[in-house]
Short mmCIF file of C-alpha atoms in Angstrom, two decimals:
data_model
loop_
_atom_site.label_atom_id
_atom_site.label_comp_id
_atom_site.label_asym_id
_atom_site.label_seq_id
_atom_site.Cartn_x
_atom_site.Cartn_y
_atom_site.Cartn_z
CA UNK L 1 -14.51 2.52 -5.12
CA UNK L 2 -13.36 0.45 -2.24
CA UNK L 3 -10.55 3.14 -1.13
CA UNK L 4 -13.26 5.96 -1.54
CA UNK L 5 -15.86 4.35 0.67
CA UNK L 6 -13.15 3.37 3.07
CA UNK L 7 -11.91 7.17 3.34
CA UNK L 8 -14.99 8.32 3.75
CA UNK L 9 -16.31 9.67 0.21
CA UNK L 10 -19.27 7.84 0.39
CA UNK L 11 -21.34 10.13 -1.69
CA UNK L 12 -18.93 10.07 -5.07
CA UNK L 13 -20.54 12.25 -7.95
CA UNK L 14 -23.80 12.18 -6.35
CA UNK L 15 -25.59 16.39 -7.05
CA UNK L 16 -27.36 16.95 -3.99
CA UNK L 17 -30.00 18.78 -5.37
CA UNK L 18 -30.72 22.59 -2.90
CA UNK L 19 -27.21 21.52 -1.20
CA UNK L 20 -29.52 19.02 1.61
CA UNK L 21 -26.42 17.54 3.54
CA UNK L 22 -25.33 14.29 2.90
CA UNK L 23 -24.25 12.38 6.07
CA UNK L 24 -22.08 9.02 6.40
CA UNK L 25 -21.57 6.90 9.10
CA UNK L 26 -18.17 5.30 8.13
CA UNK L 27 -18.75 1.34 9.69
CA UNK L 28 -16.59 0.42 7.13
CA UNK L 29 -13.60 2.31 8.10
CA UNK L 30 -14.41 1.40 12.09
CA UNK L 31 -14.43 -2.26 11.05
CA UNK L 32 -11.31 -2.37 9.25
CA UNK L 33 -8.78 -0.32 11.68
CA UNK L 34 -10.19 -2.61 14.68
CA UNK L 35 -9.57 -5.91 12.59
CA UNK L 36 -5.86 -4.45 11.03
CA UNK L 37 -5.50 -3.34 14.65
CA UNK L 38 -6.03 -6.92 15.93
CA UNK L 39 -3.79 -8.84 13.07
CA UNK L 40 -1.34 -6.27 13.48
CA UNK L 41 -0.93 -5.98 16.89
CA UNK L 42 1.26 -9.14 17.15
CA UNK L 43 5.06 -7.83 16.43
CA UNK L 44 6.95 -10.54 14.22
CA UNK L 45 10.29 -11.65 14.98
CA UNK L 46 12.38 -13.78 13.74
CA UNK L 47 15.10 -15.96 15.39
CA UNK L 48 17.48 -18.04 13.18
CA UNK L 49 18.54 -21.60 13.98
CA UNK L 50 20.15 -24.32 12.38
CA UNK L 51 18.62 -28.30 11.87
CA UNK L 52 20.19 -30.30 14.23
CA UNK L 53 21.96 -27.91 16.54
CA UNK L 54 20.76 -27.14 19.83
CA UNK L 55 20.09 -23.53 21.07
CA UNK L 56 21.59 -23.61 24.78
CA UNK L 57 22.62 -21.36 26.90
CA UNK L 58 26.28 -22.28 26.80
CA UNK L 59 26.77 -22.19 23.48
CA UNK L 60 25.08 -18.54 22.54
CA UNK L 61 27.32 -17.28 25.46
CA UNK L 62 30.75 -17.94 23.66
CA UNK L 63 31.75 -14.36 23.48
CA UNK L 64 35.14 -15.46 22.74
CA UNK L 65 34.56 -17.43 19.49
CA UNK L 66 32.47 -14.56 18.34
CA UNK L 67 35.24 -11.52 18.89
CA UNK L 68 37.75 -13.92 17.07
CA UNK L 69 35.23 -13.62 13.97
CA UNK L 70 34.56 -10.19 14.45
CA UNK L 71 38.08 -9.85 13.38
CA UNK L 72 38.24 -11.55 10.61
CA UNK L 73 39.53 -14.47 12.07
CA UNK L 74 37.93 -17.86 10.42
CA UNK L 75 38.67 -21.00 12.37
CA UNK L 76 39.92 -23.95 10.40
CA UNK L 77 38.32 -27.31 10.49
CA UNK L 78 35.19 -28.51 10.78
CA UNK L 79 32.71 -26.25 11.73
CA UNK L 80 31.48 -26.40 15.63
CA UNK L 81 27.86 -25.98 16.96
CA UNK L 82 28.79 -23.39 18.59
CA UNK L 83 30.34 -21.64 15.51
CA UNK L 84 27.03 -22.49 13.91
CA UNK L 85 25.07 -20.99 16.90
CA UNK L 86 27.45 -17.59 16.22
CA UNK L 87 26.35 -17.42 13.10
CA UNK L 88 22.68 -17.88 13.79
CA UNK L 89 22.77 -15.42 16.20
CA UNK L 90 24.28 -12.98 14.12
CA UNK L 91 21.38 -13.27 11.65
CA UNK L 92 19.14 -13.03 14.14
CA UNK L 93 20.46 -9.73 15.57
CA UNK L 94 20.61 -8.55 11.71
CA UNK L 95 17.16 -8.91 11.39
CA UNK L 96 16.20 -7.12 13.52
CA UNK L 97 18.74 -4.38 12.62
CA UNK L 98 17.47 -4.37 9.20
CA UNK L 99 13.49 -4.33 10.15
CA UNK L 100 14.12 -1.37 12.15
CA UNK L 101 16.46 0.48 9.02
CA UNK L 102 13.57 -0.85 7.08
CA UNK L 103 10.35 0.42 9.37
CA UNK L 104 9.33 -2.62 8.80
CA UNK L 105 6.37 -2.21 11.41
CA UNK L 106 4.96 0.62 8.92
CA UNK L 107 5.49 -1.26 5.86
CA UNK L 108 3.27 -4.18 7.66
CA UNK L 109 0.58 -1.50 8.24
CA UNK L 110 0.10 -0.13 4.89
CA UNK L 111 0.51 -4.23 3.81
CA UNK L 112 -2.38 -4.63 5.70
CA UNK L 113 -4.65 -1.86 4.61
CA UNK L 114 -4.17 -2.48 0.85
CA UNK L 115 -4.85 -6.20 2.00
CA UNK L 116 -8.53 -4.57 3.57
CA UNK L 117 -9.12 -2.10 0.61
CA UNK L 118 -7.95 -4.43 -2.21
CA UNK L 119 -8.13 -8.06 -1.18
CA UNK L 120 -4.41 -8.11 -1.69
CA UNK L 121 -1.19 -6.88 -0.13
CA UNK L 122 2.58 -7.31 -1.72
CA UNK L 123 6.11 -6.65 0.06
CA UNK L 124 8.75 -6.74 -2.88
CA UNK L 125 12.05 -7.15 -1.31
CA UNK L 126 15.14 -6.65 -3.53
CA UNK L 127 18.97 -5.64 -3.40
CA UNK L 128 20.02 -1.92 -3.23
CA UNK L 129 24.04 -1.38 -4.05
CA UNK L 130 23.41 2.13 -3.25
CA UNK L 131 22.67 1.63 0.86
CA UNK L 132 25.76 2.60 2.49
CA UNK L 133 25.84 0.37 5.46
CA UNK L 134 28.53 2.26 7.35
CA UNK L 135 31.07 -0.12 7.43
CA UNK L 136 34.60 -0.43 5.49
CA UNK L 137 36.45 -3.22 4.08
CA UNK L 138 39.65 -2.12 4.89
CA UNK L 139 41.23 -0.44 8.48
CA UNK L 140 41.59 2.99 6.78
CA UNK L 141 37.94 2.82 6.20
CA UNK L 142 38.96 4.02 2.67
CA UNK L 143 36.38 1.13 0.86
CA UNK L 144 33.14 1.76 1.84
CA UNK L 145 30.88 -1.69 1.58
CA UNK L 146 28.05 -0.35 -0.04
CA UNK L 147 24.46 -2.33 -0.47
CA UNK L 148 22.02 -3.95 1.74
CA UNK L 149 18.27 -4.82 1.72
CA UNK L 150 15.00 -3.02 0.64
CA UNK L 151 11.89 -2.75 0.78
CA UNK L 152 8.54 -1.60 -1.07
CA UNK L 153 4.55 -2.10 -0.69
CA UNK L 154 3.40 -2.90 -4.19
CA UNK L 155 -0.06 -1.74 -5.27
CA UNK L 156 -1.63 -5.06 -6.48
CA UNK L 157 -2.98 -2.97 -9.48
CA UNK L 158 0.30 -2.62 -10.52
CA UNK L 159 1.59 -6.47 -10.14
CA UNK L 160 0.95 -8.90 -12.66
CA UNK L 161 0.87 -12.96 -11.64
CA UNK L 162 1.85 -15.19 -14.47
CA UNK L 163 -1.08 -17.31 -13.71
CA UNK L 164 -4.07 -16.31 -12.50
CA UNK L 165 -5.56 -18.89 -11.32
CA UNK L 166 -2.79 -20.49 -9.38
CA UNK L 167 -2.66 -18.71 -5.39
CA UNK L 168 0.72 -20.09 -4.98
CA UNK L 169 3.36 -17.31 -5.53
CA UNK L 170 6.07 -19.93 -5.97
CA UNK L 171 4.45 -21.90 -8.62
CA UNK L 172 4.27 -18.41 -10.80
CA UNK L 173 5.65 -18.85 -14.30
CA UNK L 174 6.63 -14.78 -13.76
CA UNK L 175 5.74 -11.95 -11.95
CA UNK L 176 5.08 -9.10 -13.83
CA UNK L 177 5.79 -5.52 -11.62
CA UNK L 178 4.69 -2.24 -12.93
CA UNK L 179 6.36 1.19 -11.18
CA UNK L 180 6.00 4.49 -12.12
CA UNK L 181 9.28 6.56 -11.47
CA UNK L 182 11.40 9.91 -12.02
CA UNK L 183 12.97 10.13 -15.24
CA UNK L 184 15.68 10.65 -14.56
CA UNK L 185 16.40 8.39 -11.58
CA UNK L 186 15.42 5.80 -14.21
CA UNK L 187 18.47 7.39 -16.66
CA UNK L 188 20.84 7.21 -13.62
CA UNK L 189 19.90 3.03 -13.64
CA UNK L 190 20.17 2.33 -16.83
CA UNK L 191 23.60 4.31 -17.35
CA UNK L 192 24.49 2.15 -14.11
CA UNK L 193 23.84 -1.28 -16.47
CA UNK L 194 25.84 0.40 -19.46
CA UNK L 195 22.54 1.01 -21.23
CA UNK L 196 21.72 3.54 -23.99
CA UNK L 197 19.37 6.40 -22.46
CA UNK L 198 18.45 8.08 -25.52
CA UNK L 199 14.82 6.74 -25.77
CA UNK L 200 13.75 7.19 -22.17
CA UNK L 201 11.72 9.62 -21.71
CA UNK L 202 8.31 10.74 -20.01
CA UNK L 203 5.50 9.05 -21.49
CA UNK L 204 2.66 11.44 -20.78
CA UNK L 205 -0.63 10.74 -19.03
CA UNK L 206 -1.44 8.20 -21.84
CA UNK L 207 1.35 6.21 -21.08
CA UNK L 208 1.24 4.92 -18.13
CA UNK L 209 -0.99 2.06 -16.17
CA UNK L 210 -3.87 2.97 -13.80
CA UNK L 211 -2.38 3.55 -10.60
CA UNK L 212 -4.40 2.56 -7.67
CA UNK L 213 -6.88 5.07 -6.07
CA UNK L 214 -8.54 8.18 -7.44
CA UNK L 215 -5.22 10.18 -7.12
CA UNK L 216 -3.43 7.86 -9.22
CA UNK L 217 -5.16 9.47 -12.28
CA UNK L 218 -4.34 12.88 -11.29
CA UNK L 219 -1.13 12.72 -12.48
CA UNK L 220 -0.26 16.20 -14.63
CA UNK L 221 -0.18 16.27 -18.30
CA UNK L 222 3.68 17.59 -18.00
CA UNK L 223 4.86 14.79 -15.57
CA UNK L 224 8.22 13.71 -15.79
CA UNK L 225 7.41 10.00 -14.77
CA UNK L 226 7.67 6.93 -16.82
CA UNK L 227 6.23 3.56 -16.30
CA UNK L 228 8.86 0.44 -15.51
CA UNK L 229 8.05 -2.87 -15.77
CA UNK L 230 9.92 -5.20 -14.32
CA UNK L 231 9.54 -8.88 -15.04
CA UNK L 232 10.73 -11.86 -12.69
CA UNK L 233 10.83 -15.37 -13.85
CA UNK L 234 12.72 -18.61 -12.75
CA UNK L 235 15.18 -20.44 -15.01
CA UNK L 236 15.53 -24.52 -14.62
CA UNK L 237 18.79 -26.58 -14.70
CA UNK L 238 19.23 -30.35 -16.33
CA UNK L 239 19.16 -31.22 -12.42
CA UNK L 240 15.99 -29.42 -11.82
CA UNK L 241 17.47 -26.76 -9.45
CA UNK L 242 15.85 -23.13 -10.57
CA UNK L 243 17.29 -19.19 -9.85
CA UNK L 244 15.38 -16.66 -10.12
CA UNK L 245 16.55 -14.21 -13.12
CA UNK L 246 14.78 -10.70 -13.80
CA UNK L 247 14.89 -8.26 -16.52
CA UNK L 248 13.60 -4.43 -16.32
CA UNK L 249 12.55 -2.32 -19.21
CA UNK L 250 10.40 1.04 -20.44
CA UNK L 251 8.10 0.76 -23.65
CA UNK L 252 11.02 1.73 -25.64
CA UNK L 253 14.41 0.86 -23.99
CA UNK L 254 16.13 -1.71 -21.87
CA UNK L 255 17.05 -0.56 -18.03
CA UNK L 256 18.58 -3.73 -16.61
CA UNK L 257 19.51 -6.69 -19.27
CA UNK L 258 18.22 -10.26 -18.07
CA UNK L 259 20.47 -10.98 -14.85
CA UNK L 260 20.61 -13.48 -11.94
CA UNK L 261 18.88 -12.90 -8.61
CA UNK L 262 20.91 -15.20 -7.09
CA UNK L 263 18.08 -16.62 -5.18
CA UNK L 264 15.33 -19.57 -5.44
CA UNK L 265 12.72 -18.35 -4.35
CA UNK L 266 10.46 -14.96 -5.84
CA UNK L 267 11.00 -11.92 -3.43
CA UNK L 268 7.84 -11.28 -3.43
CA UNK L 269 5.34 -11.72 -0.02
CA UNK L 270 1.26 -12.06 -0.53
CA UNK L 271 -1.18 -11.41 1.61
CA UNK L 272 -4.47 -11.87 1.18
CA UNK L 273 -7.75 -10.60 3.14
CA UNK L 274 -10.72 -13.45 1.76
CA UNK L 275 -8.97 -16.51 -0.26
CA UNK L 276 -10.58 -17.41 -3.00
CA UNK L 277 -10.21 -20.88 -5.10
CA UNK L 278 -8.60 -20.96 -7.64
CA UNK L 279 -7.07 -17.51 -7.76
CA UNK L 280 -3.76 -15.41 -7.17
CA UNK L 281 -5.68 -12.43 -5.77
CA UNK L 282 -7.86 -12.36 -2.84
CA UNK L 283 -10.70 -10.27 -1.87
CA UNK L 284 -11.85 -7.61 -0.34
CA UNK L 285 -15.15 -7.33 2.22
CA UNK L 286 -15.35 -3.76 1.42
CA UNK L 287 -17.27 -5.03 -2.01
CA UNK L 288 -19.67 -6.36 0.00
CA UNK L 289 -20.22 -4.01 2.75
CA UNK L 290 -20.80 -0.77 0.22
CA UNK L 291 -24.36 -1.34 -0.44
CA UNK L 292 -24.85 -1.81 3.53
CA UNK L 293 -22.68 1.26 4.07
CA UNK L 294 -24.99 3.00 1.13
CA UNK L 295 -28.33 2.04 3.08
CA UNK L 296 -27.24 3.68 6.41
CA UNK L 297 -26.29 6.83 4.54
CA UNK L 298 -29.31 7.16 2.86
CA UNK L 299 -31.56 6.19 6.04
CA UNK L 300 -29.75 8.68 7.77
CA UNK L 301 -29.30 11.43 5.67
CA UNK L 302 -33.20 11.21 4.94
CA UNK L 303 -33.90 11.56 8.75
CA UNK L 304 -31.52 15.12 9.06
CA UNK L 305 -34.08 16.32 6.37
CA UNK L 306 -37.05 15.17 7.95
CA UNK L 307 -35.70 16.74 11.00
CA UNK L 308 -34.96 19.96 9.13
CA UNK L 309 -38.50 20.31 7.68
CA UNK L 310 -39.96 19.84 11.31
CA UNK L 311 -37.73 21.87 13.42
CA UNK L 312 -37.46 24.65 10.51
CA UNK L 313 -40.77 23.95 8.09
CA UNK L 314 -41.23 26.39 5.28
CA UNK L 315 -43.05 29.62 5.76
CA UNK L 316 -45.92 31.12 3.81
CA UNK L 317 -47.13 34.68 3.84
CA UNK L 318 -49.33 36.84 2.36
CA UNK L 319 -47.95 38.92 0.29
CA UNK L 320 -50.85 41.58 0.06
CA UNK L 321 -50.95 41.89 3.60
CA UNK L 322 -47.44 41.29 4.63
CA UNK L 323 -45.68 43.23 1.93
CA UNK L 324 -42.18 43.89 3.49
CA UNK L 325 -41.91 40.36 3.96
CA UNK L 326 -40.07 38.49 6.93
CA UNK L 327 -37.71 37.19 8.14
CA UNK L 328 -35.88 34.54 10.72
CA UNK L 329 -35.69 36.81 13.40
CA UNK L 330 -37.56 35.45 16.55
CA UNK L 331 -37.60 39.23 17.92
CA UNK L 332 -38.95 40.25 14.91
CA UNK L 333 -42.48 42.33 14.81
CA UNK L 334 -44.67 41.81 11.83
CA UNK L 335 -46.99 44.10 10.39
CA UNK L 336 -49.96 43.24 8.76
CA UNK L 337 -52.78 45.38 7.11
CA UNK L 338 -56.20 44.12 7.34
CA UNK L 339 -59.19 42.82 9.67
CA UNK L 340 -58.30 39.29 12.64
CA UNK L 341 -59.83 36.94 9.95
CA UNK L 342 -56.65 38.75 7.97
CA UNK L 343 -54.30 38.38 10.39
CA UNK L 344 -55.15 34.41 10.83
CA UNK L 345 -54.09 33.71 7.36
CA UNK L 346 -51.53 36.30 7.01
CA UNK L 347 -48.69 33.46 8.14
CA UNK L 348 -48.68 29.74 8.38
CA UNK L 349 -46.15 26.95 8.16
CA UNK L 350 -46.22 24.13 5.57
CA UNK L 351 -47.40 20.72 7.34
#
């Protein structure tokens, strides 16, 4: 409902009885764009630097320390500030290679909007090995280094926090994330983790989870899509240190076996548009701005027809007298048959 009204279909299986137009004045739309416009005006960048090290002039400047490690060259020893400044400034710079790979700016934006429309947004970030990233790891550029970063915008329909009532992402017990994909792009995964790819197959319109939005049900009966869940969970050490492990299946076969992320924390980002206590997912003011948005449609739609009956009020004739009839021509000469008391009630307009 809240994606309809912020679209614009405002008047959602409502029969307008002898088609009288239905207006809307979309506030709700006007309001949201100005406020995502605001939040998202701000670009985000990120510079990398390490505890303890300062970031001076002199240091970031040693071009020569960083064309020794461009080729391959590792200096012994203990490592310098400025080697550590290098290296900070390399991550820097591959952020903001990676954002712009990424379109990072338009992944914010639709963040943002399912923030407004839901209450929620969710960046997933994971590891592709496909991503060819152009570079070799030899000089006869014969091995290709292949996998990088990636990005998607997660419906929050379709992700699933361990506990509900806990807002903290990293205090999750899992993350449950449900995508609906290609067939066989799903076959091509599995065969990738030496998995059997017998029992994956489309599972029809009454297999999958509601999508978000109206078009998410539209989905044809013959669709060769297939809902994957993917499930992310952290595993604990005797010391108390934790990884993040995941594990990806269909309703009836295994994609990915359990394996290690590698990483501490959940690669998952929240945003959300109203907090609320006590609960993973936020809200959204578009609940609470329908029945205002409603009240204007109505109040004006109501005037257009009041403004229709004055400006064009119904017309009643006498048949007996006037039996050709008339019509909306204002040229148009009328005959009528009878005495002037006749003609005086041969036409009038309803008051």
């Amino acid at each position: 409902m809240n994606e309809r009204f912020f679209v614009g279909d405002q008047w959602h299986g409502v029969d307008a009885a002898n088609e009288k137009p239905l207006t809307r004045r979309n506030i709700i739309k006007r309001i949201g764009e100005y406020k995502m416009s605001i939040i998202g005006s701000a670009p985000i960048s990120v510079n990398y630097s390490a505890e303890g090290v300062p970031d001076t002039t002199d240091i970031y400047a040693n071009a020569v320390l960083k064309q020794q490690m461009a080729n391959g060259i590792i200096p012994q020893g203990n490592t310098t500030n400025t080697e550590i400044s290098v290296v900070m400034s390399a991550l820097t710079d591959y952020f903001k290679i990676t954002a712009e790979r990424l379109k990072y700016d338009d992944k914010k934006d639709q963040m943002l909007r399912n923030a407004y429309i839901s209450g929620t947004g969710i960046l997933y970030t994971y590891w592709d090995s496909d991503i060819r990233t152009g570079l070799y790891a030899d000089e006869n550029r014969q091995m290709p280094i292949k996998g990088d970063i990636a990005c998607e915008v997660l419906d929050i329909e379709n992700v699933v926090f361990g506990d509900p009532n806990n807002e903290e992402v990293e205090s999750q017990p899992y993350i449950i994330i449900a995508q609906r994909k290609d067939v066989d792009a799903v076959r091509r995964e599995a065969e990738k983790y030496g998995q059997p790819i017998d029992e994956i197959k489309p599972d029809g319109v009454n297999g999958y989870y509601n999508n978000a939005g109206d078009r998410g049900q539209d989905e044809p009966a013959n669709s060769r899509r297939i809902t994957v869940v993917t499930k992310l969970y952290k595993k604990y050490n005797e010391n108390g240190e934790c990884t993040v492990w995941g594990k990806t299946v269909t309703q009836n076969a295994v994609i990915r076996p359990e394996w290690n992320l590698l990483i501490h924390r959940y690669p998952i980002a929240k945003f959300v548009w109203e907090r609320r206590k006590s609960c993973a997912y936020g809200d959204s003011e578009i609940t609470y701005q329908i029945p205002n948005q409603i009240a204007l449609n109505q109040a004006h739609s109501i005037s257009v027809w009041a403004m229709q009956n004055t400006g064009m009020p119904k017309t009643i004739i006498n048949g007996d007298l006037i039996p050709d009839g008339i019509s909306n021509d204002p040229a148009e000469i009328v005959k009528i048959y009878g005495s002037a008391e006749d003609m005086a009630s041969a036409i009038r307009y309803v008051t």
